[in-house]
mmCIF file of C-alpha atoms in Angstrom:
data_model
loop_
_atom_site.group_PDB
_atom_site.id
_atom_site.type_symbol
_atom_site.label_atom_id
_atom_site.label_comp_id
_atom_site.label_asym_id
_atom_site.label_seq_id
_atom_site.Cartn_x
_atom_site.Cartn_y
_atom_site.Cartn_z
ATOM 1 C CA UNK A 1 13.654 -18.368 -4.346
ATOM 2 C CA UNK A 2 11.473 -15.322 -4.356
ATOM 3 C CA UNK A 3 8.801 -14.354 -6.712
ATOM 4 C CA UNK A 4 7.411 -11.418 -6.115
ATOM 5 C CA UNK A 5 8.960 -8.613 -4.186
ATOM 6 C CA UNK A 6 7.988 -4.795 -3.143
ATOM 7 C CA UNK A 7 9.125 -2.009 -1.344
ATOM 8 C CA UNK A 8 8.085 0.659 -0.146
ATOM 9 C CA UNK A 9 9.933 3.726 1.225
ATOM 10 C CA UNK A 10 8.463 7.103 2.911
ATOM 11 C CA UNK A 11 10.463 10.146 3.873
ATOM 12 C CA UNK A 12 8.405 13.002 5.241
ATOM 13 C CA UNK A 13 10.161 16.304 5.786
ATOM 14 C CA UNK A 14 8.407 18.945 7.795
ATOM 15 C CA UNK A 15 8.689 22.322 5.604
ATOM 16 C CA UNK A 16 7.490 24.716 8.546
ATOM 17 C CA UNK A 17 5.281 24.605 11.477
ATOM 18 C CA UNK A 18 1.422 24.218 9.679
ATOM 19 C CA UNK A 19 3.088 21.802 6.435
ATOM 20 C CA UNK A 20 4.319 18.478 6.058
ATOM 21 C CA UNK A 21 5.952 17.129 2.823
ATOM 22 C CA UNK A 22 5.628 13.336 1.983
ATOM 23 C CA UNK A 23 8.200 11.695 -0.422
ATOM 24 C CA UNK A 24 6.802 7.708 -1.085
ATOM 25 C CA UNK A 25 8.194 5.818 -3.095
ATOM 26 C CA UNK A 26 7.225 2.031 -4.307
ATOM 27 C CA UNK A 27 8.864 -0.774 -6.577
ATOM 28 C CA UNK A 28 8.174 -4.394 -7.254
ATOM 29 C CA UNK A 29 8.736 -6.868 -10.123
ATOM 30 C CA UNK A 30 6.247 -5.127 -12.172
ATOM 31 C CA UNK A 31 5.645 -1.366 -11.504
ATOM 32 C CA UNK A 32 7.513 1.413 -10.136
ATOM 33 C CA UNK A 33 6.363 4.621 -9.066
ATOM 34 C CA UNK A 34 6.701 7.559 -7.032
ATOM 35 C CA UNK A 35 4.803 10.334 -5.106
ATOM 36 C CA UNK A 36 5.438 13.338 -3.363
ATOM 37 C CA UNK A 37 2.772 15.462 -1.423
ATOM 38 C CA UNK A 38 2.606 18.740 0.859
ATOM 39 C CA UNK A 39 -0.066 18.274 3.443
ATOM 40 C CA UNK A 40 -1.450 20.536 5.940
ATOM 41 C CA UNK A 41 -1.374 19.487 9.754
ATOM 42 C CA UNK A 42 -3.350 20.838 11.224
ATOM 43 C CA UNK A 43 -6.206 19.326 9.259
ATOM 44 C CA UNK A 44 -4.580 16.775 7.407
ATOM 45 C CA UNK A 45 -5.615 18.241 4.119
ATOM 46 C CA UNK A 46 -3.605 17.180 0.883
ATOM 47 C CA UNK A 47 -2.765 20.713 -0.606
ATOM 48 C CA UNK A 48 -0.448 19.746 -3.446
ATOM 49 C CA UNK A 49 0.693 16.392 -5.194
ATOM 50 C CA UNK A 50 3.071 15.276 -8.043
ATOM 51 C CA UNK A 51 3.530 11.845 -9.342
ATOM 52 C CA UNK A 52 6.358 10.009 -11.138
ATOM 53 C CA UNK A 53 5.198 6.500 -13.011
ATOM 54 C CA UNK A 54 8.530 4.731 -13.963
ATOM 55 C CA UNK A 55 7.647 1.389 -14.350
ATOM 56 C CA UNK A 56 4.115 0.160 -15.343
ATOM 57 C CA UNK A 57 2.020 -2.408 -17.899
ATOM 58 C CA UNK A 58 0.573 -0.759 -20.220
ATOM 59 C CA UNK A 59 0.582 2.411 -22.858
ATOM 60 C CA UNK A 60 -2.140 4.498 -20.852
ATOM 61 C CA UNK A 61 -1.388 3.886 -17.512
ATOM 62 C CA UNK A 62 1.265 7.314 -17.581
ATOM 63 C CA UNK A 63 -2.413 9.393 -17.954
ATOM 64 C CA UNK A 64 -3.208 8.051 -14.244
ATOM 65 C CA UNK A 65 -0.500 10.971 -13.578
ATOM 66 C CA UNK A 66 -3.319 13.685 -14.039
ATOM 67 C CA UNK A 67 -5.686 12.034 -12.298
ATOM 68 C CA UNK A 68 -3.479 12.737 -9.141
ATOM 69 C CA UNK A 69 -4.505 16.073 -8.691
ATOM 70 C CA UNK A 70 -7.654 14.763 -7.282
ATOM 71 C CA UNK A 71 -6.268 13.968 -4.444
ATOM 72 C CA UNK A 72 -5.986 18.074 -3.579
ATOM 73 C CA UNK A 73 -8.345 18.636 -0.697
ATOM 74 C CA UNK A 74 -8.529 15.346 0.409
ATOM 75 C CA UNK A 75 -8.307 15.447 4.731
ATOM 76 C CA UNK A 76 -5.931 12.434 6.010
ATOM 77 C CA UNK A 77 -8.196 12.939 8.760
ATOM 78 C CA UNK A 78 -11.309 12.099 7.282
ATOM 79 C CA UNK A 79 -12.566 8.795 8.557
ATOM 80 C CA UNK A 80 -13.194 7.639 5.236
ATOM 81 C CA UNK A 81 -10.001 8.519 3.395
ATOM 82 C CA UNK A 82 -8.463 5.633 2.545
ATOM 83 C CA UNK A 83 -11.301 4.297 0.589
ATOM 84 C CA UNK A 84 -11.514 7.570 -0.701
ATOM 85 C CA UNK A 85 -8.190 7.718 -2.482
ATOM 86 C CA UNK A 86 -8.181 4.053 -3.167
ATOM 87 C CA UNK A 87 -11.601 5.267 -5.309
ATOM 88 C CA UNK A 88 -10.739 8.527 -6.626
ATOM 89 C CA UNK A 89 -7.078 7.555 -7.674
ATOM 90 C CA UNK A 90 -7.129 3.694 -7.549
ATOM 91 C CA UNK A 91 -10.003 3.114 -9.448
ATOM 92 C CA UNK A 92 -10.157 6.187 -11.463
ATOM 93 C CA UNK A 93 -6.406 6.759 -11.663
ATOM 94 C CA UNK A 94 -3.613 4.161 -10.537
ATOM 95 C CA UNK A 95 -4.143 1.794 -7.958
ATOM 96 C CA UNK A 96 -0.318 1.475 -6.566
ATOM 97 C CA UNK A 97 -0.684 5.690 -6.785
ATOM 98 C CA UNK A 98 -3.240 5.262 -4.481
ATOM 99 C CA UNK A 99 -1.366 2.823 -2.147
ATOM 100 C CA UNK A 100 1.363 5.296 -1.855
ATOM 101 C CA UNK A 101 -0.618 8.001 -0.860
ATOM 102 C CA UNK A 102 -2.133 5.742 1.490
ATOM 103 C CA UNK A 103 1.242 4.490 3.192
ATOM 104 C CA UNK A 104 1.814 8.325 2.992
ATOM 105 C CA UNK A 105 -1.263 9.206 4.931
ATOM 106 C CA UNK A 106 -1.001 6.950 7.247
ATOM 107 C CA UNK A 107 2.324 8.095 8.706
ATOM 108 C CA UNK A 108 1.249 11.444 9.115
ATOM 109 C CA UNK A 109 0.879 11.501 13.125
ATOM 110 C CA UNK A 110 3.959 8.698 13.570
ATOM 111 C CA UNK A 111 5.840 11.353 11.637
ATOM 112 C CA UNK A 112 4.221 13.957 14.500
ATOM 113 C CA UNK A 113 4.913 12.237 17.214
ATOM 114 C CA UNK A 114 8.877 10.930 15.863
ATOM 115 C CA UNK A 115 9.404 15.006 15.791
ATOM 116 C CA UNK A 116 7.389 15.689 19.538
ATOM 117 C CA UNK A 117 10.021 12.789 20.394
ATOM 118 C CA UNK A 118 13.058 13.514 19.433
ATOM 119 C CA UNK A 119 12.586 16.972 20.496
ATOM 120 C CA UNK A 120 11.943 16.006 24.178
ATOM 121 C CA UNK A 121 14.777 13.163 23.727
ATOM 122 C CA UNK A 122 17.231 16.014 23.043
ATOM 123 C CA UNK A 123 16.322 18.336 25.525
ATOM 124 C CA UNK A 124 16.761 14.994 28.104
ATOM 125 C CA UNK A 125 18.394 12.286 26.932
ATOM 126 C CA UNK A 126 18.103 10.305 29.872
ATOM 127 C CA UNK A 127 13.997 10.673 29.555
ATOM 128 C CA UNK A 128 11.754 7.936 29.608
ATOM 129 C CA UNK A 129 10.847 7.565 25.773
ATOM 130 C CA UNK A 130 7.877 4.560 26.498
ATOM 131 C CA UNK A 131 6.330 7.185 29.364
ATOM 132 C CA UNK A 132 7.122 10.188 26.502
ATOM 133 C CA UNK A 133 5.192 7.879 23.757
ATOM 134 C CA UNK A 134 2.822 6.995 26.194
ATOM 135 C CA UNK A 135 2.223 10.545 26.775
ATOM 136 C CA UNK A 136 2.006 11.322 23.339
ATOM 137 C CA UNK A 137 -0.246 9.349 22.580
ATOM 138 C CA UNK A 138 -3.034 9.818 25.716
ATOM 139 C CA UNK A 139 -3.026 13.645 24.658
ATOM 140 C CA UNK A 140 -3.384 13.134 20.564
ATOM 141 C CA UNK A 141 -6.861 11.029 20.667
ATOM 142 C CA UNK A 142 -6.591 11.705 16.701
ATOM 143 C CA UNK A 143 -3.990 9.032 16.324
ATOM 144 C CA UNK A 144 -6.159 6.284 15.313
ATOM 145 C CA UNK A 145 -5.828 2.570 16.453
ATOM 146 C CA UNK A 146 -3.830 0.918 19.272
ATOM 147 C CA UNK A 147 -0.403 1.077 19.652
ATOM 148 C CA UNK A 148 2.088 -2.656 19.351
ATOM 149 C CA UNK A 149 3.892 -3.693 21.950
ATOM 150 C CA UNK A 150 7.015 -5.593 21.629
ATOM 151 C CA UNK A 151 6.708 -9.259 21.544
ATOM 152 C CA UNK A 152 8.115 -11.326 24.121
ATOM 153 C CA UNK A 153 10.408 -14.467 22.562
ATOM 154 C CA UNK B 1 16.131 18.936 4.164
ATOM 155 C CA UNK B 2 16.515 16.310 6.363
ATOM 156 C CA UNK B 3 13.345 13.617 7.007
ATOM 157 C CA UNK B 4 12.031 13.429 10.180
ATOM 158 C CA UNK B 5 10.167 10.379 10.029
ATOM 159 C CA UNK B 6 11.657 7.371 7.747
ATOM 160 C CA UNK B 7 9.433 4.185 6.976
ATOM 161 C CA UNK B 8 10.857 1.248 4.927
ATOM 162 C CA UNK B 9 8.461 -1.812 4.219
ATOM 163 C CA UNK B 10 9.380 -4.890 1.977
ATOM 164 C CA UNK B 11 6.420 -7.516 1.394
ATOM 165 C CA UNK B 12 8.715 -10.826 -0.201
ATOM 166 C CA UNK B 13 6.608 -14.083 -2.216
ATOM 167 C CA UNK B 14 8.437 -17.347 -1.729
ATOM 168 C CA UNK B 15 6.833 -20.765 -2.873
ATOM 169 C CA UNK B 16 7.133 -23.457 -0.725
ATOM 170 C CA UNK B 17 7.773 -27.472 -2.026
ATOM 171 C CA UNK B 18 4.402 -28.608 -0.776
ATOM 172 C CA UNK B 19 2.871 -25.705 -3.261
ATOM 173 C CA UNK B 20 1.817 -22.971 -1.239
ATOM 174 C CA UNK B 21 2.986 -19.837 -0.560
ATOM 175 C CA UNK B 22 5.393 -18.182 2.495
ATOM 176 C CA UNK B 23 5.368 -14.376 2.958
ATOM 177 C CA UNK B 24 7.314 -12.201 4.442
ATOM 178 C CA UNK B 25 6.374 -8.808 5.641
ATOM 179 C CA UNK B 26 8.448 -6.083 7.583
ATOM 180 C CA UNK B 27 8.284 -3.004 8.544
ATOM 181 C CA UNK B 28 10.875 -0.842 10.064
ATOM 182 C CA UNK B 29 10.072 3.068 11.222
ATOM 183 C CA UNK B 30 11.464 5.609 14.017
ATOM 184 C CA UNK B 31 9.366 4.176 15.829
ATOM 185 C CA UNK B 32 8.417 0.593 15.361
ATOM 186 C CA UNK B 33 9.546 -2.536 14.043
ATOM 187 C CA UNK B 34 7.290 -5.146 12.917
ATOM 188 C CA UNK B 35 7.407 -8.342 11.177
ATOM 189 C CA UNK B 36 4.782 -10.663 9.808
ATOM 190 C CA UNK B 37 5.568 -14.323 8.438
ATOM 191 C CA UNK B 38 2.540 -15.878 6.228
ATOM 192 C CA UNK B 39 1.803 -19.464 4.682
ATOM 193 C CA UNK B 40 -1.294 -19.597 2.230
ATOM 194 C CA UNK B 41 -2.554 -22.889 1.081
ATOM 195 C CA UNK B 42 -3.099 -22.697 -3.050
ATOM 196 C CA UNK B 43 -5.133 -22.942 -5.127
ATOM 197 C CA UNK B 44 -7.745 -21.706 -2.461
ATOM 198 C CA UNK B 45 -5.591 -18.732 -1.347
ATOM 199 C CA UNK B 46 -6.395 -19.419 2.359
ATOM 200 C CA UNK B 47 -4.306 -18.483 4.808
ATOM 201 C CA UNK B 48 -3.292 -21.771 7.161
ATOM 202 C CA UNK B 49 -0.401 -20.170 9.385
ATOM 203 C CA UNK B 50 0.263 -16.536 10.274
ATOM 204 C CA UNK B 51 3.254 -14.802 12.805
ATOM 205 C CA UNK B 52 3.777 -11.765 13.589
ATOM 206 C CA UNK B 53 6.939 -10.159 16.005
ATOM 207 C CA UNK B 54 7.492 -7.006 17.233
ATOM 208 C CA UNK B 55 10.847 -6.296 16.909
ATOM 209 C CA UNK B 56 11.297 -2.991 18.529
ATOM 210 C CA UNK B 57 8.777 -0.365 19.851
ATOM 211 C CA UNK B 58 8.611 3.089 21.899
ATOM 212 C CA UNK B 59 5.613 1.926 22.740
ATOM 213 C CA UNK B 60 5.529 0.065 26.754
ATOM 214 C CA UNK B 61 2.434 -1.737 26.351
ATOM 215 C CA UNK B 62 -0.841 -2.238 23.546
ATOM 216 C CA UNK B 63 -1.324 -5.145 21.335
ATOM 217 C CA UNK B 64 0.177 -8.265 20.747
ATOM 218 C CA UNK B 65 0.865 -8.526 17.652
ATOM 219 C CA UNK B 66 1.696 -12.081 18.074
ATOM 220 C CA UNK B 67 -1.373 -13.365 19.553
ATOM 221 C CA UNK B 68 -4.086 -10.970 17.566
ATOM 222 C CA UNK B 69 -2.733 -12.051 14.289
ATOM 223 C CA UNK B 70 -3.688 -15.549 14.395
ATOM 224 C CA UNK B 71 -7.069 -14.215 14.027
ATOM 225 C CA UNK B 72 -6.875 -14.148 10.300
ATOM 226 C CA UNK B 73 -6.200 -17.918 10.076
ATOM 227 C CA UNK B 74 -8.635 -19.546 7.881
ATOM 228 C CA UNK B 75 -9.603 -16.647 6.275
ATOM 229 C CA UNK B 76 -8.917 -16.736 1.627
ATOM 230 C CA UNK B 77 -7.940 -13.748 -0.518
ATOM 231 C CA UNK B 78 -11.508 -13.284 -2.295
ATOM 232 C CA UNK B 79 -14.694 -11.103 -2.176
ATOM 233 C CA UNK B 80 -14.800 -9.137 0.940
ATOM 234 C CA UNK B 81 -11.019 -9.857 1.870
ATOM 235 C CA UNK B 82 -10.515 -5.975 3.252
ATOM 236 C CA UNK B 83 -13.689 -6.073 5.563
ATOM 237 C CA UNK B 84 -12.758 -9.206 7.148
ATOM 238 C CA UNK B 85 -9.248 -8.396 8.064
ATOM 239 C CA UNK B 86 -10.200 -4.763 9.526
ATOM 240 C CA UNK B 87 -13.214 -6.207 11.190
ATOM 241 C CA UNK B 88 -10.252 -9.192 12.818
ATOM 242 C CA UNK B 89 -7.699 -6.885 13.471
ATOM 243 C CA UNK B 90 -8.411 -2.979 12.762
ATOM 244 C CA UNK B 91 -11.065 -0.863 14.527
ATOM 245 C CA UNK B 92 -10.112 1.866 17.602
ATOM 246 C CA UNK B 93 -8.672 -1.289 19.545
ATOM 247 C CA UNK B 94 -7.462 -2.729 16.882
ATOM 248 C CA UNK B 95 -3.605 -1.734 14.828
ATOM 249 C CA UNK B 96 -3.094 -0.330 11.682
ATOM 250 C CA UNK B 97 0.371 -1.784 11.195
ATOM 251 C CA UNK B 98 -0.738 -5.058 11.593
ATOM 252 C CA UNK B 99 -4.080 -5.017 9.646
ATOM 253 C CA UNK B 100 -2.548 -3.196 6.510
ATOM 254 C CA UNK B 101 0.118 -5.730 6.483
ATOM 255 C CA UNK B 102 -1.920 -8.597 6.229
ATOM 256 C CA UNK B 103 -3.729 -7.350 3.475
ATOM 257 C CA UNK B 104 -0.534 -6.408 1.704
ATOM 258 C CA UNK B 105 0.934 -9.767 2.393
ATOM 259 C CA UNK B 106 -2.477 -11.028 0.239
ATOM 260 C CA UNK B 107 -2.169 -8.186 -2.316
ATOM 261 C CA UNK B 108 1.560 -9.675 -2.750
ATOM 262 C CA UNK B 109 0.277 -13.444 -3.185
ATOM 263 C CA UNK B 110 -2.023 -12.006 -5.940
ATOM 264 C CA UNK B 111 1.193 -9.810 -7.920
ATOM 265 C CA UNK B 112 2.656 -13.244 -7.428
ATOM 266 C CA UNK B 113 0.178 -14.853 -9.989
ATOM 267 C CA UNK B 114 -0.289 -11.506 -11.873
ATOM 268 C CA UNK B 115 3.590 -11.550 -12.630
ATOM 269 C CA UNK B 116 3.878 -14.378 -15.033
ATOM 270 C CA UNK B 117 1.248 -12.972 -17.420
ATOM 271 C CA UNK B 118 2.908 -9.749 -17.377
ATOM 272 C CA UNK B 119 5.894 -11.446 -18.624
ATOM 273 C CA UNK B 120 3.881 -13.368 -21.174
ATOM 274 C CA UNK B 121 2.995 -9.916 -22.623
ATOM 275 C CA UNK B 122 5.842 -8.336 -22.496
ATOM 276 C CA UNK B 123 7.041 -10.423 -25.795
ATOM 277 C CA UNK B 124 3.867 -8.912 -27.499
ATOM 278 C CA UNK B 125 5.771 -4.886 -26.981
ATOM 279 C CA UNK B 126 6.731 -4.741 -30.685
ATOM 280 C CA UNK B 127 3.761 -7.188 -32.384
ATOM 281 C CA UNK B 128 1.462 -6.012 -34.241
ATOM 282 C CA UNK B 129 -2.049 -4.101 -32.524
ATOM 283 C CA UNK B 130 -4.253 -6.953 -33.504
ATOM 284 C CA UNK B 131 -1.805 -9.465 -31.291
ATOM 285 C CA UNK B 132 -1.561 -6.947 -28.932
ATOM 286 C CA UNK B 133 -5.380 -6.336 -28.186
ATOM 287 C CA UNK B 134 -5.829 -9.851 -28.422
ATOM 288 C CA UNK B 135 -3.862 -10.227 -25.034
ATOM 289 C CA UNK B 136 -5.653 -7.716 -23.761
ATOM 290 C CA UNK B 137 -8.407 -9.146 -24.527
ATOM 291 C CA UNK B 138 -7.595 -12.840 -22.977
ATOM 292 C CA UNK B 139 -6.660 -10.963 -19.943
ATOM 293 C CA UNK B 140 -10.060 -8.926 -19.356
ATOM 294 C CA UNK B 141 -11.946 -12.342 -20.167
ATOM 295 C CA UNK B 142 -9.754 -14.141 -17.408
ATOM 296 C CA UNK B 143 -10.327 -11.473 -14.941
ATOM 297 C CA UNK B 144 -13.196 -9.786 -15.764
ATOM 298 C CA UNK B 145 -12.664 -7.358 -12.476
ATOM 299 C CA UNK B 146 -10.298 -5.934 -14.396
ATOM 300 C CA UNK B 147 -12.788 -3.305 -16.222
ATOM 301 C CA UNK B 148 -13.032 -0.553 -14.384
ATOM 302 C CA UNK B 149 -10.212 -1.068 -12.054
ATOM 303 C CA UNK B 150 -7.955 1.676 -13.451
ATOM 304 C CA UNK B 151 -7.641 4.236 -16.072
ATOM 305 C CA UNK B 152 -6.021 1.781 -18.265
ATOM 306 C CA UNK B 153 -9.518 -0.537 -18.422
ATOM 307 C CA UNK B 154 -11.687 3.007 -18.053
ATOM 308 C CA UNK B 155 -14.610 2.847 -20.433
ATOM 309 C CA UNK B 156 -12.954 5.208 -22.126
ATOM 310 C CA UNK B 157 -9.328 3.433 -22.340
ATOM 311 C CA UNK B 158 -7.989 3.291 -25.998
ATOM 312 C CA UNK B 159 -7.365 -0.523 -24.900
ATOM 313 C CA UNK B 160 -11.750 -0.914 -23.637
ATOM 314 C CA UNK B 161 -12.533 0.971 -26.555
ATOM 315 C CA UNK B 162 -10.328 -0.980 -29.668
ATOM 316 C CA UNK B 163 -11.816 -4.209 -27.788
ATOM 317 C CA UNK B 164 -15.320 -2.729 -28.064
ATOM 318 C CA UNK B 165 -14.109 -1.998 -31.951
ATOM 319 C CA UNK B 166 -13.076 -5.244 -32.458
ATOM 320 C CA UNK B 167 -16.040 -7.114 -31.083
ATOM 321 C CA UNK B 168 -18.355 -4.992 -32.712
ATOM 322 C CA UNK B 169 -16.305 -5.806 -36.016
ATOM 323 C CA UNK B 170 -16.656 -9.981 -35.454
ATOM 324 C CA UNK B 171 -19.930 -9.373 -34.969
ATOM 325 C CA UNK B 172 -20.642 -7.697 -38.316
#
C-alpha cells in the first residue's frame, strides 16, 4: 500500500508577448498549497506572486504567506536561483512554497519552447517536431541542461 | 485562458516486505515523459536500485536516462544529499528532470517517516498549550534541524519562543 504520496501540477498561461503567468499547485498526505506567479520573459524576473496555504502543520505556518513577496525580483535566470528561493522562502518562509516556485521556474523555457512548437506544428503539421526541438534548442543556449532521449525497451 | 504548457508530477512511497522502501516517480509534460522507479535500503536510507524510462520525448537524441541514473546507486539521504546528486547527474551535460527527481524521490522517503508523527500530533489539536508545546518540543529535540528551517521554528516563532519560556521557567 502507499504511504506517502504528492503531486504536483503546473499550468502556465502566457498573458501577452513580454509575461508569463505560472499556476502550481502541490498536495501530499500532509500539506497542501498553492502558488500563482507573473514572470517576465525576457529576463525571467518574478514580478508578482500570491500564495494559497490549505493544508499545513502548524498555527504559524499561514504567516509564510507574506513572506512570498520576496520572491518579487527574483530572475529564473539567475544561476543561483533555486537556492535562492529555497533560502529566501524555504527557510525564511515555507519550504513546499519554495518547491513550487521552483517546479514553476523551472518550466519556464519548456513552456517557451511547447508555444515556439506548437506554433510551427500548426503552420505544418507534417513537420519534423525532433528536428523543430532540436532546433529549438541549438538557438536558445539559455535552456539549461541536456535534453532526455527516449529509452529504448 | 487556456495553458500552454501543462506539467503533472506524482512522487508515490510504498514499503516493501523485506523493509525498505520502493518509489515511484513520474513526470508527464508537452513535452516529455519520464519515469523513475527507486528501492532504498532502511534504516540507512541508501539507495540500492534505481530505473529510470523515458516514456515519450520531442527530443531525437541526449541522455539516457536509463543508464545515467544508476549513478546515484549507493549514495544515502543525509548531509550533502543535493550536491551529490547534481554533481552525478546535473551540470550543463547533465538533466534537470532527472536530477530533481531523484532528490524528490528522497525528499518523499523522508515525508514518509515525517507522516506518522504528524498524525501523532494531530490528537494534541484541542489539548491544552502545555501538551501541545510539549510535542513541539519532543519534535525539535528529535530533529534538531528543525530550528530554523521555516517560519514556524523562526527564532521568533510563537512555538521557539513559548519553548524558550518554558525552559527558562524549569530552570528557575
Amino acid at each position: 500500500m502507499i504511504t506517502f504520496s504528492r503531486s504536483q501540477l503546473v499550468g502556465m498561461e502566457f498573458l501577452d508577448e513580454e509575461t508569463v503567468r505560472f499556476h502550481g499547485t502541490q498536495e501530499d498526505h500532509i500539506y497542501a498549497m498553492e502558488v500563482a506567479m507573473d514572470v517576465r520573459i525576457a529576463d525571467g524576473r518574478i514580478l508578482a506572486i500570491q500564495g494559497w496555504m490549505k493544508r499545513y502543520t502548524t498555527p504559524v505556518c499561514p504567516r509564510a504567506v507574506d513572506r512570498l513577496q520576496d520572491a518579487v525580483g527574483i530572475s529564473l535566470r539567475d544561476p543561483s536561483w533555486m537556492p535562492l528561493v529555497m533560502r529566501e522562502i524555504g527557510r525564511k518562509g515555507c519550504e513546499h512554497f519554495a518547491e513550487i516556485i521552483c517546479e514553476c521556474g523551472r518550466c519556464l523555457d519548456q513552456a517557451r519552447m511547447s508555444r515556439d512548437l506548437a506554433a510551427a506544428l500548426k503552420a505544418d503539421p507534417s513537420a519534423d517536431l525532433a528536428g523543430l526541438a532540436k532546433q529549438w534548442t541549438a538557438s536558445h543556449p539559455e535552456r539549461p541542461g541536456a535534453t532526455l532521449t527516449v529509452t529504448a525497451v | 485562458m487556456t495553458v500552454v504548457f501543462m506539467r503533472n508530477k506524482v512522487v508515490e512511497v510504498k514499503p516493501r516486505a523485506d523493509g525498505g522502501l520502493d518509489v515511484h516517480w513520474r513526470l508527464s509534460d508537452d513535452l516529455i515523459d519520464l519515469e523513475i522507479e527507486m528501492t532504498f535500503e532502511v534504516p540507512d536510507l541508501e539507495i540500492v536500485a534505481a530505473g529510470a524510462r523515458v516514456r515519450r520525448s520531442v527530443f531525437a537524441g541526449g541522455i539516457d536516462a536509463g543508464e545515467a541514473i544508476h549513478r546515484v546507486e549507493g549514495v544515502r539521504v543525509g548531509p550533502g544529499l543535493r550536491k551529490i546528486v547534481r554533481g552525478l547527474l546535473g551540470g550543463d551535460q547533465g538533466s534537470i528532470e532527472l536530477t530533481e527527481g531523484v532528490l524528490e524521490c528522497c525528499n518523499a522517503v523522508i515525508l514518509h517517516f515525517t507522516l506518522p508523527g504528524i498524525q501523532l500530533g494531530e490528537q494534541y489539536r484541542d489539548a491544552p498549550e502545555a501538551e501541545r508545546l510539549a510535542l513541539s518540543k519532543a519534535m525539535i529535540e528529535a530533529n534538531p534541524r528543525l530550528l530554523r528551517s521555516c517560519i514556524a521554528f523562526a527564532d521568533d516563532s510563537p512555538i521557539v519562543q513559548a519553548l524558550n519560556l518554558a525552559r527558562e521557567e524549569a530552570g528557575r
